[in-house]
PDB file of C-alpha atoms in Angstrom:
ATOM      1  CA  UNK A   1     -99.324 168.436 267.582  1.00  0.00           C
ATOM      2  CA  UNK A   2     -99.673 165.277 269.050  1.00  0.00           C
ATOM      3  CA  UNK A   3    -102.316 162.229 268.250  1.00  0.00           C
ATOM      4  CA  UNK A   4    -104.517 163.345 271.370  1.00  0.00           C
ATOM      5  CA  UNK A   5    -104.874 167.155 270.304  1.00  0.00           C
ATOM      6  CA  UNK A   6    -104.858 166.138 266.642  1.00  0.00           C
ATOM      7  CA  UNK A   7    -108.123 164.102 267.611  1.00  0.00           C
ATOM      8  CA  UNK A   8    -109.633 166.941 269.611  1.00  0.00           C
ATOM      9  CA  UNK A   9    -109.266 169.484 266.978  1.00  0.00           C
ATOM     10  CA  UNK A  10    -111.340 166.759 264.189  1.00  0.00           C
ATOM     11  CA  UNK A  11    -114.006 165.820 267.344  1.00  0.00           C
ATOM     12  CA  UNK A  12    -114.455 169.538 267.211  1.00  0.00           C
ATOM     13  CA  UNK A  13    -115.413 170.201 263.568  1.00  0.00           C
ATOM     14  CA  UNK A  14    -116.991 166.680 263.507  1.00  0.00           C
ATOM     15  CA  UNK A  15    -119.412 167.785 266.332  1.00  0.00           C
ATOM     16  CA  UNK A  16    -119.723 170.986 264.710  1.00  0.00           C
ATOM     17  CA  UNK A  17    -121.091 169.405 261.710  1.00  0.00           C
ATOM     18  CA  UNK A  18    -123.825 167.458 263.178  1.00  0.00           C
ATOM     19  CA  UNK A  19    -125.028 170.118 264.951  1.00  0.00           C
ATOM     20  CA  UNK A  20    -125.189 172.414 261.876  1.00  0.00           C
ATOM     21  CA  UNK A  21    -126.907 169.582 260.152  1.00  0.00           C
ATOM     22  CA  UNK A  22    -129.291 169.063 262.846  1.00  0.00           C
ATOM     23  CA  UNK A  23    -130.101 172.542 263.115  1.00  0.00           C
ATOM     24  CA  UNK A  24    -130.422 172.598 259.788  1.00  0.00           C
ATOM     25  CA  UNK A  25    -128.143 175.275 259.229  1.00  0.00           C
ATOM     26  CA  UNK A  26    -127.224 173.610 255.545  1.00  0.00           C
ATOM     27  CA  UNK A  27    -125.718 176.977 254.416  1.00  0.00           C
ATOM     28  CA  UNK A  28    -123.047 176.514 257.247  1.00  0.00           C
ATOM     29  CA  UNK A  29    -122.189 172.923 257.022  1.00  0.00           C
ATOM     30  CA  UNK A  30    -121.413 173.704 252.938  1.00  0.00           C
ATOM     31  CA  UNK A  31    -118.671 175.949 254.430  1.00  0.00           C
ATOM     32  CA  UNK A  32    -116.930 173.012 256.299  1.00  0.00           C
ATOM     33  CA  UNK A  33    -116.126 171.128 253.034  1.00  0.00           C
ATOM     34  CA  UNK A  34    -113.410 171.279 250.825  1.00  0.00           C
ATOM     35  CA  UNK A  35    -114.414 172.417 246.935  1.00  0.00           C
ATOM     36  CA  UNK A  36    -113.764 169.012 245.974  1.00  0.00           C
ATOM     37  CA  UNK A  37    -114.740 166.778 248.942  1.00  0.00           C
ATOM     38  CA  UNK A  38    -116.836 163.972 248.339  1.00  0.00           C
ATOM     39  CA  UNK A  39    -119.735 162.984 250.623  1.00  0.00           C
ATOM     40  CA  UNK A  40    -120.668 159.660 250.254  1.00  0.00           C
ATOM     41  CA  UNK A  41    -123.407 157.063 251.197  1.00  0.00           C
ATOM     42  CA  UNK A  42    -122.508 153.696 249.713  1.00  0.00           C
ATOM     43  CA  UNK A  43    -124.882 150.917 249.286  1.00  0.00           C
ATOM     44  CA  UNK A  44    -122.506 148.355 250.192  1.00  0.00           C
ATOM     45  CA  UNK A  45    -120.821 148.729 252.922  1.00  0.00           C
ATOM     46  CA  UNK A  46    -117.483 147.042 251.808  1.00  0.00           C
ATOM     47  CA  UNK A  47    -117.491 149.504 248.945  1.00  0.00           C
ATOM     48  CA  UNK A  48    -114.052 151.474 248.391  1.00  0.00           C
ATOM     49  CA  UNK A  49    -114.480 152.512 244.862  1.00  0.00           C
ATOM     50  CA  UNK A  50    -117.398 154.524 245.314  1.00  0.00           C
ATOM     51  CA  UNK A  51    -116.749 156.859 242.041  1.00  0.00           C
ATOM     52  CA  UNK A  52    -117.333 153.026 239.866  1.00  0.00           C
ATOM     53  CA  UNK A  53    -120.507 151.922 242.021  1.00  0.00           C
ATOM     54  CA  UNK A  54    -124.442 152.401 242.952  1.00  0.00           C
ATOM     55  CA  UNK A  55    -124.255 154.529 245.881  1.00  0.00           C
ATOM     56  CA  UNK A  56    -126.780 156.408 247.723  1.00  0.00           C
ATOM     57  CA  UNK A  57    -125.057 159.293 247.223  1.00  0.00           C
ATOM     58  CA  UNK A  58    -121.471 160.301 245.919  1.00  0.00           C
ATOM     59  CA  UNK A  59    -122.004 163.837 246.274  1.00  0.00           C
ATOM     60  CA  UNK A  60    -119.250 166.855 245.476  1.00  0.00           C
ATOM     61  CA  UNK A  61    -119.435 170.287 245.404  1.00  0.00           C
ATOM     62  CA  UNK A  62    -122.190 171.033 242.551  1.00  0.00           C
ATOM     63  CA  UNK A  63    -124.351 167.747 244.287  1.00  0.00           C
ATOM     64  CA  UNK A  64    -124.148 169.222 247.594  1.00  0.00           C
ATOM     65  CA  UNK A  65    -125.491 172.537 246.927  1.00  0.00           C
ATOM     66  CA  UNK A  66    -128.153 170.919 244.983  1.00  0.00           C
ATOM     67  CA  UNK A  67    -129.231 169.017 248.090  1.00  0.00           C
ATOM     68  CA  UNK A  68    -128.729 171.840 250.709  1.00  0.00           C
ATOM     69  CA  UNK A  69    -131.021 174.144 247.888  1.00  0.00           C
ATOM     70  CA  UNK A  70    -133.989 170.960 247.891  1.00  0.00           C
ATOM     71  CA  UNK A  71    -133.703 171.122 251.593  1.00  0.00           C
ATOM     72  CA  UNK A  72    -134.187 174.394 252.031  1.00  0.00           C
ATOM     73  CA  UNK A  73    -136.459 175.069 249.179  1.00  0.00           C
ATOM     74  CA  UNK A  74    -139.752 172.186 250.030  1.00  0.00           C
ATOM     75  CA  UNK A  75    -139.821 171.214 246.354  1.00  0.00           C
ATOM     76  CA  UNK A  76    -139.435 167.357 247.059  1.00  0.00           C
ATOM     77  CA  UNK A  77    -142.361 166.096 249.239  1.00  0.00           C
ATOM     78  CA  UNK A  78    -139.432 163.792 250.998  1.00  0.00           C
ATOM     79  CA  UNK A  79    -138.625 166.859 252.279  1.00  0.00           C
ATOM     80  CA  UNK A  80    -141.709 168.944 253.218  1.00  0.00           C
ATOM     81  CA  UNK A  81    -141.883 168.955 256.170  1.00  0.00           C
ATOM     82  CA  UNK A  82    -138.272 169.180 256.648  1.00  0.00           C
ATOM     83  CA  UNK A  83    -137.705 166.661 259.040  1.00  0.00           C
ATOM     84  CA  UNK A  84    -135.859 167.421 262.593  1.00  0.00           C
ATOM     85  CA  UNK A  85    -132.839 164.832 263.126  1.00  0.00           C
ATOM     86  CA  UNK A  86    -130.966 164.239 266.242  1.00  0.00           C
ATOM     87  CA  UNK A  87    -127.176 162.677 266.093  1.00  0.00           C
ATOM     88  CA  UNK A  88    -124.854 161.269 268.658  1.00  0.00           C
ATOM     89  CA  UNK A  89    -121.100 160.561 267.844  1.00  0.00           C
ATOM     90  CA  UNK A  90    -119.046 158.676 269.507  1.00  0.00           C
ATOM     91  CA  UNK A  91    -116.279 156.252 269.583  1.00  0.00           C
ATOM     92  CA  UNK A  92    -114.300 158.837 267.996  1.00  0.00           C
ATOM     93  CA  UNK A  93    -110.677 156.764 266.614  1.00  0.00           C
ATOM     94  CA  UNK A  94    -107.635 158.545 264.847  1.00  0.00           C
ATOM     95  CA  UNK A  95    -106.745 156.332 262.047  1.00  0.00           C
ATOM     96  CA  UNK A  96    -104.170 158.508 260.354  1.00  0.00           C
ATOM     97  CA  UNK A  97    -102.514 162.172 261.513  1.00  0.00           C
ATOM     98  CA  UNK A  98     -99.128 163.102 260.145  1.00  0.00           C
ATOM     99  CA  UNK A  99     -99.041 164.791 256.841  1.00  0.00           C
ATOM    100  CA  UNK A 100    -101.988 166.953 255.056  1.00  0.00           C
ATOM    101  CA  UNK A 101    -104.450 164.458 255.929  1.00  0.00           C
ATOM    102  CA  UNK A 102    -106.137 163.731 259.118  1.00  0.00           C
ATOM    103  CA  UNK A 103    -108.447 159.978 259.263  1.00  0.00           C
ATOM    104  CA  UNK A 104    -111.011 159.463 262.095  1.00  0.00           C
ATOM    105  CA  UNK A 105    -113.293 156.840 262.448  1.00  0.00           C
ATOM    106  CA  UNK A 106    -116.531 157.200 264.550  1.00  0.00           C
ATOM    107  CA  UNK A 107    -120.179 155.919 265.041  1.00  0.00           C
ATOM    108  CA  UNK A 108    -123.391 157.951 264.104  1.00  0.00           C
ATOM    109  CA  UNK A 109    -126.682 157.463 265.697  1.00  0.00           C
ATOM    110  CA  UNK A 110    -129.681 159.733 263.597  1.00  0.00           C
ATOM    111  CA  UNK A 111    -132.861 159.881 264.936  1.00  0.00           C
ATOM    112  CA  UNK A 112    -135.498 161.191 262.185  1.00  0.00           C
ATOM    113  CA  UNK A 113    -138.613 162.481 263.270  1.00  0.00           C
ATOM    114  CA  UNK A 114    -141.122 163.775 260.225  1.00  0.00           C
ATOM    115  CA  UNK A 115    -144.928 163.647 259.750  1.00  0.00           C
ATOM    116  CA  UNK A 116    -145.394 161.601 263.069  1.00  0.00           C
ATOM    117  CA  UNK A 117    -142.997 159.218 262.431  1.00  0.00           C
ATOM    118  CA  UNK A 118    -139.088 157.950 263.568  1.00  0.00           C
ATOM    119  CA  UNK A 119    -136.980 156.174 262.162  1.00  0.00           C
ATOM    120  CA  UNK A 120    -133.719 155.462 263.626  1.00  0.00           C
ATOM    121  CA  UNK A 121    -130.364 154.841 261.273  1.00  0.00           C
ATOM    122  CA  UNK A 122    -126.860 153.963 263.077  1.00  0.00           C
ATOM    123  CA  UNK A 123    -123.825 154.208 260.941  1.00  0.00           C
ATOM    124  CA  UNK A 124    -119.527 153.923 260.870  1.00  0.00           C
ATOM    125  CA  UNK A 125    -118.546 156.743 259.751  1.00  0.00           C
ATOM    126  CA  UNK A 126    -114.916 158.088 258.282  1.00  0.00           C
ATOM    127  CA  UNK A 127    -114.235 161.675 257.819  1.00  0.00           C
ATOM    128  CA  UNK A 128    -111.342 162.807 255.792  1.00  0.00           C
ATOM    129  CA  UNK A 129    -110.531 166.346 256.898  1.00  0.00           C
ATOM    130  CA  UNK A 130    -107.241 168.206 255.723  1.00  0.00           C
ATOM    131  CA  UNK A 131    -105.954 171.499 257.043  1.00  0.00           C
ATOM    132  CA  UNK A 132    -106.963 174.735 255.774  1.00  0.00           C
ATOM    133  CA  UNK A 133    -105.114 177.926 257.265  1.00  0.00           C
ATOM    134  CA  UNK A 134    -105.982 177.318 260.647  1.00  0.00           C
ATOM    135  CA  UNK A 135    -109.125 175.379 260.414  1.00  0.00           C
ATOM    136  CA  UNK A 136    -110.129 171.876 259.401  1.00  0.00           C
ATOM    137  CA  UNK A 137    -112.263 171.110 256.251  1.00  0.00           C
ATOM    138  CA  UNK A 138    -113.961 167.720 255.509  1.00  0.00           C
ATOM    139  CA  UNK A 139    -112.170 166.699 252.027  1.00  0.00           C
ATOM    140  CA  UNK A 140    -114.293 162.936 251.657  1.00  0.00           C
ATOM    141  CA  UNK A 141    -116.941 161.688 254.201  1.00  0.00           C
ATOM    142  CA  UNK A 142    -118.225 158.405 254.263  1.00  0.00           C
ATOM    143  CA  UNK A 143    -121.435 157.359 256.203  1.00  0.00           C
ATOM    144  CA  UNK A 144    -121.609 153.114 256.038  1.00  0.00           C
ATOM    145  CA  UNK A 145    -125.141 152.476 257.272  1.00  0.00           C
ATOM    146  CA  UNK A 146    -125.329 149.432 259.079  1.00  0.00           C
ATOM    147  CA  UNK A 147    -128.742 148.842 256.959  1.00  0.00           C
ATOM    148  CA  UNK A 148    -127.180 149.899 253.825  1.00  0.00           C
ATOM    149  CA  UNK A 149    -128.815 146.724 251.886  1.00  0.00           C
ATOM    150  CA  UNK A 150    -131.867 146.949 253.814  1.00  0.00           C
ATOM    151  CA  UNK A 151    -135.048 148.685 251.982  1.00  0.00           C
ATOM    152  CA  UNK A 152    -134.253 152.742 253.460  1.00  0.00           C
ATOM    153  CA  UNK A 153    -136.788 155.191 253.527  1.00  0.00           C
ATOM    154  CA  UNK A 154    -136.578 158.698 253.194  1.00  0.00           C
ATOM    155  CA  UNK A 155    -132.874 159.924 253.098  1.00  0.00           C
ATOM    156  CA  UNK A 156    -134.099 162.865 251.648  1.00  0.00           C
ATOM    157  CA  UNK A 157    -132.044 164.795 254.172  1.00  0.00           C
ATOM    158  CA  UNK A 158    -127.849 164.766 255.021  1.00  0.00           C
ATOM    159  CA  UNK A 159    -126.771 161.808 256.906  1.00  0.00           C
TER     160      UNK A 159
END
């Protein structure tokens, strides 16, 4: 494969995702990760050793089922009503493709809407996906927020 249809093939689950998460078809986006992928929210935004520091979330398997149940289930009041989210991705970059791992870089936009309100969070974002058969699955995702030391409000839901 070359770098161009290497990138297409990540856009493709990397769109994928945000729709299932905007959706909120939870179940489905649990499918596109790896058993041990890591998704990962750090507060700062220089972090690398995410496992060692505060982040807003370091999530694997067990963490992410946890939050896709909460979701679904209303128990936390950040997340009754559910709120509806709206991404854009873009500026899509293939950092690394030969071997078993495939590194893209790209911008997030999420608009939140909930109980009258929006709130708007942009991010960089780096998705670690690595070949499975003949799909991609999302081994580590990172989301830097470009507010990550700012005071954030209800990240209840998947970024």
């Amino acid at each position: 494969m070359t770098p161009d249809t290497i990138l297409i093939s990540a856009m493709e689950i990397i769109n994928l995702e945000g729709d299932l998460l905007d959706q909120g078809e939870f179940n489905a986006w649990l499918e596109l990760w790896q058993r041990d992928g890591l998704y990962i929210v750090p507060i700062d935004s220089q972090e690398t050793d995410f496992k060692n520091t505060l982040n807003y979330a370091c999530d694997d398997h067990e963490m992410r089922e946890r939050r896709v149940k909460r979701l679904y289930s209303g128990e936390s009041i950040s997340t009754t009503p559910r709120a509806r989210t709206l991404r854009t991705l873009s500026r899509f970059r293939l950092l690394e493709g030969e071997g078993d791992e495939i590194v893209v870089r790209g911008a997030q936009s999420l608009w939140e809407h909930r109980k009258g309100y929006s709130r708007h969070y942009a991010a960089d974002i780096t998705w670690h996906l690595q070949p499975q058969g003949d799909k991609l699955l999302i081994k580590q995702k990172v989301i830097r927020l470009i507010n990550s030391d700012d005071v954030l409000h209800s990240i209840g839901y998947i970024l």
